[in-house]
């Protein structure tokens, strides 16, 4: 007799932020105790960027120099975002490919 599994419970364990951390940083999820960030993307970006911009404004009171530094940082962040977005898309596609190869629905037909 096959035991009944609660697939809804298994699916509820999935947390995109944990998966992201694991793939990007290689952390051990069994020791990951932070609660997922429930703020929207815009709020998370604003909270993360605010200390940097405040720091730069303190360092460079001159508008032209400050904007030149802003430009350098923004260009570096843009390249970083492009690379990690492309990597995320590739990893997601690879994950989907692996899932489709295993075809668990075919196994249940028996």
mmCIF file with all atom_site columns, C-alpha atoms in Angstrom:
data_model
loop_
_atom_site.group_PDB
_atom_site.id
_atom_site.type_symbol
_atom_site.label_atom_id
_atom_site.label_alt_id
_atom_site.label_comp_id
_atom_site.label_asym_id
_atom_site.label_entity_id
_atom_site.label_seq_id
_atom_site.pdbx_PDB_ins_code
_atom_site.Cartn_x
_atom_site.Cartn_y
_atom_site.Cartn_z
_atom_site.occupancy
_atom_site.B_iso_or_equiv
_atom_site.pdbx_formal_charge
_atom_site.auth_seq_id
_atom_site.auth_comp_id
_atom_site.auth_asym_id
_atom_site.auth_atom_id
_atom_site.pdbx_PDB_model_num
ATOM 1   C CA . UNK A 1 1   ? 0.000  0.000  0.000   1.00 0.00 ? 1   UNK A CA 1
ATOM 2   C CA . UNK A 1 2   ? 1.382  3.359  -1.025  1.00 0.00 ? 2   UNK A CA 1
ATOM 3   C CA . UNK A 1 3   ? 1.334  6.081  1.631   1.00 0.00 ? 3   UNK A CA 1
ATOM 4   C CA . UNK A 1 4   ? -0.492 9.308  0.892   1.00 0.00 ? 4   UNK A CA 1
ATOM 5   C CA . UNK A 1 5   ? 1.693  12.385 0.554   1.00 0.00 ? 5   UNK A CA 1
ATOM 6   C CA . UNK A 1 6   ? 0.617  15.969 1.126   1.00 0.00 ? 6   UNK A CA 1
ATOM 7   C CA . UNK A 1 7   ? 1.978  17.602 -2.027  1.00 0.00 ? 7   UNK A CA 1
ATOM 8   C CA . UNK A 1 8   ? 0.443  20.970 -1.082  1.00 0.00 ? 8   UNK A CA 1
ATOM 9   C CA . UNK A 1 9   ? 2.589  20.980 2.059   1.00 0.00 ? 9   UNK A CA 1
ATOM 10  C CA . UNK A 1 10  ? 5.690  20.120 0.023   1.00 0.00 ? 10  UNK A CA 1
ATOM 11  C CA . UNK A 1 11  ? 4.947  22.926 -2.444  1.00 0.00 ? 11  UNK A CA 1
ATOM 12  C CA . UNK A 1 12  ? 4.440  25.386 0.441   1.00 0.00 ? 12  UNK A CA 1
ATOM 13  C CA . UNK A 1 13  ? 8.039  24.775 1.538   1.00 0.00 ? 13  UNK A CA 1
ATOM 14  C CA . UNK A 1 14  ? 9.350  26.424 -1.637  1.00 0.00 ? 14  UNK A CA 1
ATOM 15  C CA . UNK A 1 15  ? 10.712 29.890 -1.004  1.00 0.00 ? 15  UNK A CA 1
ATOM 16  C CA . UNK A 1 16  ? 12.164 31.834 -3.914  1.00 0.00 ? 16  UNK A CA 1
ATOM 17  C CA . UNK A 1 17  ? 14.473 33.853 -1.657  1.00 0.00 ? 17  UNK A CA 1
ATOM 18  C CA . UNK A 1 18  ? 15.984 30.685 -0.180  1.00 0.00 ? 18  UNK A CA 1
ATOM 19  C CA . UNK A 1 19  ? 16.475 29.224 -3.650  1.00 0.00 ? 19  UNK A CA 1
ATOM 20  C CA . UNK A 1 20  ? 18.055 32.490 -4.808  1.00 0.00 ? 20  UNK A CA 1
ATOM 21  C CA . UNK A 1 21  ? 20.416 32.522 -1.818  1.00 0.00 ? 21  UNK A CA 1
ATOM 22  C CA . UNK A 1 22  ? 21.362 28.911 -2.350  1.00 0.00 ? 22  UNK A CA 1
ATOM 23  C CA . UNK A 1 23  ? 22.082 29.364 -6.063  1.00 0.00 ? 23  UNK A CA 1
ATOM 24  C CA . UNK A 1 24  ? 23.943 32.665 -5.750  1.00 0.00 ? 24  UNK A CA 1
ATOM 25  C CA . UNK A 1 25  ? 25.728 32.234 -2.431  1.00 0.00 ? 25  UNK A CA 1
ATOM 26  C CA . UNK A 1 26  ? 25.771 28.485 -1.899  1.00 0.00 ? 26  UNK A CA 1
ATOM 27  C CA . UNK A 1 27  ? 24.470 28.738 1.644   1.00 0.00 ? 27  UNK A CA 1
ATOM 28  C CA . UNK A 1 28  ? 23.218 25.702 3.526   1.00 0.00 ? 28  UNK A CA 1
ATOM 29  C CA . UNK A 1 29  ? 19.438 26.055 3.626   1.00 0.00 ? 29  UNK A CA 1
ATOM 30  C CA . UNK A 1 30  ? 19.131 23.916 6.758   1.00 0.00 ? 30  UNK A CA 1
ATOM 31  C CA . UNK A 1 31  ? 20.741 26.738 8.721   1.00 0.00 ? 31  UNK A CA 1
ATOM 32  C CA . UNK A 1 32  ? 18.857 29.523 6.930   1.00 0.00 ? 32  UNK A CA 1
ATOM 33  C CA . UNK A 1 33  ? 16.700 31.078 9.632   1.00 0.00 ? 33  UNK A CA 1
ATOM 34  C CA . UNK A 1 34  ? 15.808 34.466 8.202   1.00 0.00 ? 34  UNK A CA 1
ATOM 35  C CA . UNK A 1 35  ? 12.180 35.079 7.411   1.00 0.00 ? 35  UNK A CA 1
ATOM 36  C CA . UNK A 1 36  ? 11.494 35.807 3.737   1.00 0.00 ? 36  UNK A CA 1
ATOM 37  C CA . UNK A 1 37  ? 11.306 39.488 2.866   1.00 0.00 ? 37  UNK A CA 1
ATOM 38  C CA . UNK A 1 38  ? 7.657  40.251 2.169   1.00 0.00 ? 38  UNK A CA 1
ATOM 39  C CA . UNK A 1 39  ? 8.235  43.819 0.979   1.00 0.00 ? 39  UNK A CA 1
ATOM 40  C CA . UNK A 1 40  ? 7.721  44.572 -2.691  1.00 0.00 ? 40  UNK A CA 1
ATOM 41  C CA . UNK A 1 41  ? 10.688 44.787 -5.042  1.00 0.00 ? 41  UNK A CA 1
ATOM 42  C CA . UNK A 1 42  ? 10.553 48.581 -5.202  1.00 0.00 ? 42  UNK A CA 1
ATOM 43  C CA . UNK A 1 43  ? 10.610 48.888 -1.392  1.00 0.00 ? 43  UNK A CA 1
ATOM 44  C CA . UNK A 1 44  ? 13.461 46.383 -1.102  1.00 0.00 ? 44  UNK A CA 1
ATOM 45  C CA . UNK A 1 45  ? 15.516 48.312 -3.659  1.00 0.00 ? 45  UNK A CA 1
ATOM 46  C CA . UNK A 1 46  ? 14.811 51.628 -1.980  1.00 0.00 ? 46  UNK A CA 1
ATOM 47  C CA . UNK A 1 47  ? 15.808 50.274 1.464   1.00 0.00 ? 47  UNK A CA 1
ATOM 48  C CA . UNK A 1 48  ? 18.965 48.705 0.055   1.00 0.00 ? 48  UNK A CA 1
ATOM 49  C CA . UNK A 1 49  ? 20.059 51.740 -1.943  1.00 0.00 ? 49  UNK A CA 1
ATOM 50  C CA . UNK A 1 50  ? 19.226 54.530 0.519   1.00 0.00 ? 50  UNK A CA 1
ATOM 51  C CA . UNK A 1 51  ? 22.318 54.083 2.755   1.00 0.00 ? 51  UNK A CA 1
ATOM 52  C CA . UNK A 1 52  ? 24.618 54.138 -0.291  1.00 0.00 ? 52  UNK A CA 1
ATOM 53  C CA . UNK A 1 53  ? 23.137 57.340 -1.705  1.00 0.00 ? 53  UNK A CA 1
ATOM 54  C CA . UNK A 1 54  ? 23.194 59.016 1.734   1.00 0.00 ? 54  UNK A CA 1
ATOM 55  C CA . UNK A 1 55  ? 26.838 58.012 2.191   1.00 0.00 ? 55  UNK A CA 1
ATOM 56  C CA . UNK A 1 56  ? 27.788 59.414 -1.223  1.00 0.00 ? 56  UNK A CA 1
ATOM 57  C CA . UNK A 1 57  ? 25.949 62.657 -0.575  1.00 0.00 ? 57  UNK A CA 1
ATOM 58  C CA . UNK A 1 58  ? 27.985 63.015 2.624   1.00 0.00 ? 58  UNK A CA 1
ATOM 59  C CA . UNK A 1 59  ? 31.241 62.386 0.758   1.00 0.00 ? 59  UNK A CA 1
ATOM 60  C CA . UNK A 1 60  ? 30.544 64.525 -2.298  1.00 0.00 ? 60  UNK A CA 1
ATOM 61  C CA . UNK A 1 61  ? 28.672 67.713 -1.603  1.00 0.00 ? 61  UNK A CA 1
ATOM 62  C CA . UNK A 1 62  ? 29.565 68.995 -5.086  1.00 0.00 ? 62  UNK A CA 1
ATOM 63  C CA . UNK A 1 63  ? 26.728 68.033 -7.429  1.00 0.00 ? 63  UNK A CA 1
ATOM 64  C CA . UNK A 1 64  ? 28.879 67.382 -10.506 1.00 0.00 ? 64  UNK A CA 1
ATOM 65  C CA . UNK A 1 65  ? 31.319 65.128 -8.690  1.00 0.00 ? 65  UNK A CA 1
ATOM 66  C CA . UNK A 1 66  ? 28.502 63.326 -6.860  1.00 0.00 ? 66  UNK A CA 1
ATOM 67  C CA . UNK A 1 67  ? 26.637 62.691 -10.126 1.00 0.00 ? 67  UNK A CA 1
ATOM 68  C CA . UNK A 1 68  ? 29.826 61.355 -11.744 1.00 0.00 ? 68  UNK A CA 1
ATOM 69  C CA . UNK A 1 69  ? 30.199 58.875 -8.881  1.00 0.00 ? 69  UNK A CA 1
ATOM 70  C CA . UNK A 1 70  ? 26.474 57.995 -9.119  1.00 0.00 ? 70  UNK A CA 1
ATOM 71  C CA . UNK A 1 71  ? 26.968 57.313 -12.811 1.00 0.00 ? 71  UNK A CA 1
ATOM 72  C CA . UNK A 1 72  ? 29.941 54.996 -12.180 1.00 0.00 ? 72  UNK A CA 1
ATOM 73  C CA . UNK A 1 73  ? 28.056 53.056 -9.520  1.00 0.00 ? 73  UNK A CA 1
ATOM 74  C CA . UNK A 1 74  ? 24.883 52.809 -11.598 1.00 0.00 ? 74  UNK A CA 1
ATOM 75  C CA . UNK A 1 75  ? 26.825 51.494 -14.606 1.00 0.00 ? 75  UNK A CA 1
ATOM 76  C CA . UNK A 1 76  ? 28.507 48.852 -12.431 1.00 0.00 ? 76  UNK A CA 1
ATOM 77  C CA . UNK A 1 77  ? 25.170 47.835 -10.893 1.00 0.00 ? 77  UNK A CA 1
ATOM 78  C CA . UNK A 1 78  ? 23.542 47.645 -14.315 1.00 0.00 ? 78  UNK A CA 1
ATOM 79  C CA . UNK A 1 79  ? 26.193 45.217 -15.588 1.00 0.00 ? 79  UNK A CA 1
ATOM 80  C CA . UNK A 1 80  ? 25.787 43.207 -12.387 1.00 0.00 ? 80  UNK A CA 1
ATOM 81  C CA . UNK A 1 81  ? 22.004 43.065 -12.857 1.00 0.00 ? 81  UNK A CA 1
ATOM 82  C CA . UNK A 1 82  ? 22.351 42.066 -16.503 1.00 0.00 ? 82  UNK A CA 1
ATOM 83  C CA . UNK A 1 83  ? 24.714 39.214 -15.688 1.00 0.00 ? 83  UNK A CA 1
ATOM 84  C CA . UNK A 1 84  ? 22.645 37.869 -12.779 1.00 0.00 ? 84  UNK A CA 1
ATOM 85  C CA . UNK A 1 85  ? 19.379 38.213 -14.701 1.00 0.00 ? 85  UNK A CA 1
ATOM 86  C CA . UNK A 1 86  ? 20.821 36.268 -17.630 1.00 0.00 ? 86  UNK A CA 1
ATOM 87  C CA . UNK A 1 87  ? 22.253 33.676 -15.253 1.00 0.00 ? 87  UNK A CA 1
ATOM 88  C CA . UNK A 1 88  ? 18.887 33.376 -13.483 1.00 0.00 ? 88  UNK A CA 1
ATOM 89  C CA . UNK A 1 89  ? 17.061 32.849 -16.773 1.00 0.00 ? 89  UNK A CA 1
ATOM 90  C CA . UNK A 1 90  ? 19.585 30.195 -17.840 1.00 0.00 ? 90  UNK A CA 1
ATOM 91  C CA . UNK A 1 91  ? 19.384 28.399 -14.483 1.00 0.00 ? 91  UNK A CA 1
ATOM 92  C CA . UNK A 1 92  ? 15.583 28.535 -14.566 1.00 0.00 ? 92  UNK A CA 1
ATOM 93  C CA . UNK A 1 93  ? 15.504 27.108 -18.078 1.00 0.00 ? 93  UNK A CA 1
ATOM 94  C CA . UNK A 1 94  ? 17.949 24.374 -17.092 1.00 0.00 ? 94  UNK A CA 1
ATOM 95  C CA . UNK A 1 95  ? 15.827 23.522 -14.040 1.00 0.00 ? 95  UNK A CA 1
ATOM 96  C CA . UNK A 1 96  ? 12.674 23.313 -16.170 1.00 0.00 ? 96  UNK A CA 1
ATOM 97  C CA . UNK A 1 97  ? 14.505 21.103 -18.685 1.00 0.00 ? 97  UNK A CA 1
ATOM 98  C CA . UNK A 1 98  ? 15.597 18.745 -15.889 1.00 0.00 ? 98  UNK A CA 1
ATOM 99  C CA . UNK A 1 99  ? 12.058 18.621 -14.505 1.00 0.00 ? 99  UNK A CA 1
ATOM 100 C CA . UNK A 1 100 ? 10.594 17.846 -17.915 1.00 0.00 ? 100 UNK A CA 1
ATOM 101 C CA . UNK A 1 101 ? 13.169 15.104 -18.537 1.00 0.00 ? 101 UNK A CA 1
ATOM 102 C CA . UNK A 1 102 ? 12.102 13.239 -15.403 1.00 0.00 ? 102 UNK A CA 1
ATOM 103 C CA . UNK A 1 103 ? 8.376  13.446 -16.367 1.00 0.00 ? 103 UNK A CA 1
ATOM 104 C CA . UNK A 1 104 ? 6.761  12.425 -13.040 1.00 0.00 ? 104 UNK A CA 1
ATOM 105 C CA . UNK A 1 105 ? 3.302  12.417 -14.639 1.00 0.00 ? 105 UNK A CA 1
ATOM 106 C CA . UNK A 1 106 ? 4.304  9.494  -16.837 1.00 0.00 ? 106 UNK A CA 1
ATOM 107 C CA . UNK A 1 107 ? 5.392  7.532  -13.742 1.00 0.00 ? 107 UNK A CA 1
ATOM 108 C CA . UNK A 1 108 ? 1.920  7.992  -12.157 1.00 0.00 ? 108 UNK A CA 1
ATOM 109 C CA . UNK A 1 109 ? 0.137  6.478  -15.186 1.00 0.00 ? 109 UNK A CA 1
ATOM 110 C CA . UNK A 1 110 ? 1.275  2.962  -14.275 1.00 0.00 ? 110 UNK A CA 1
#
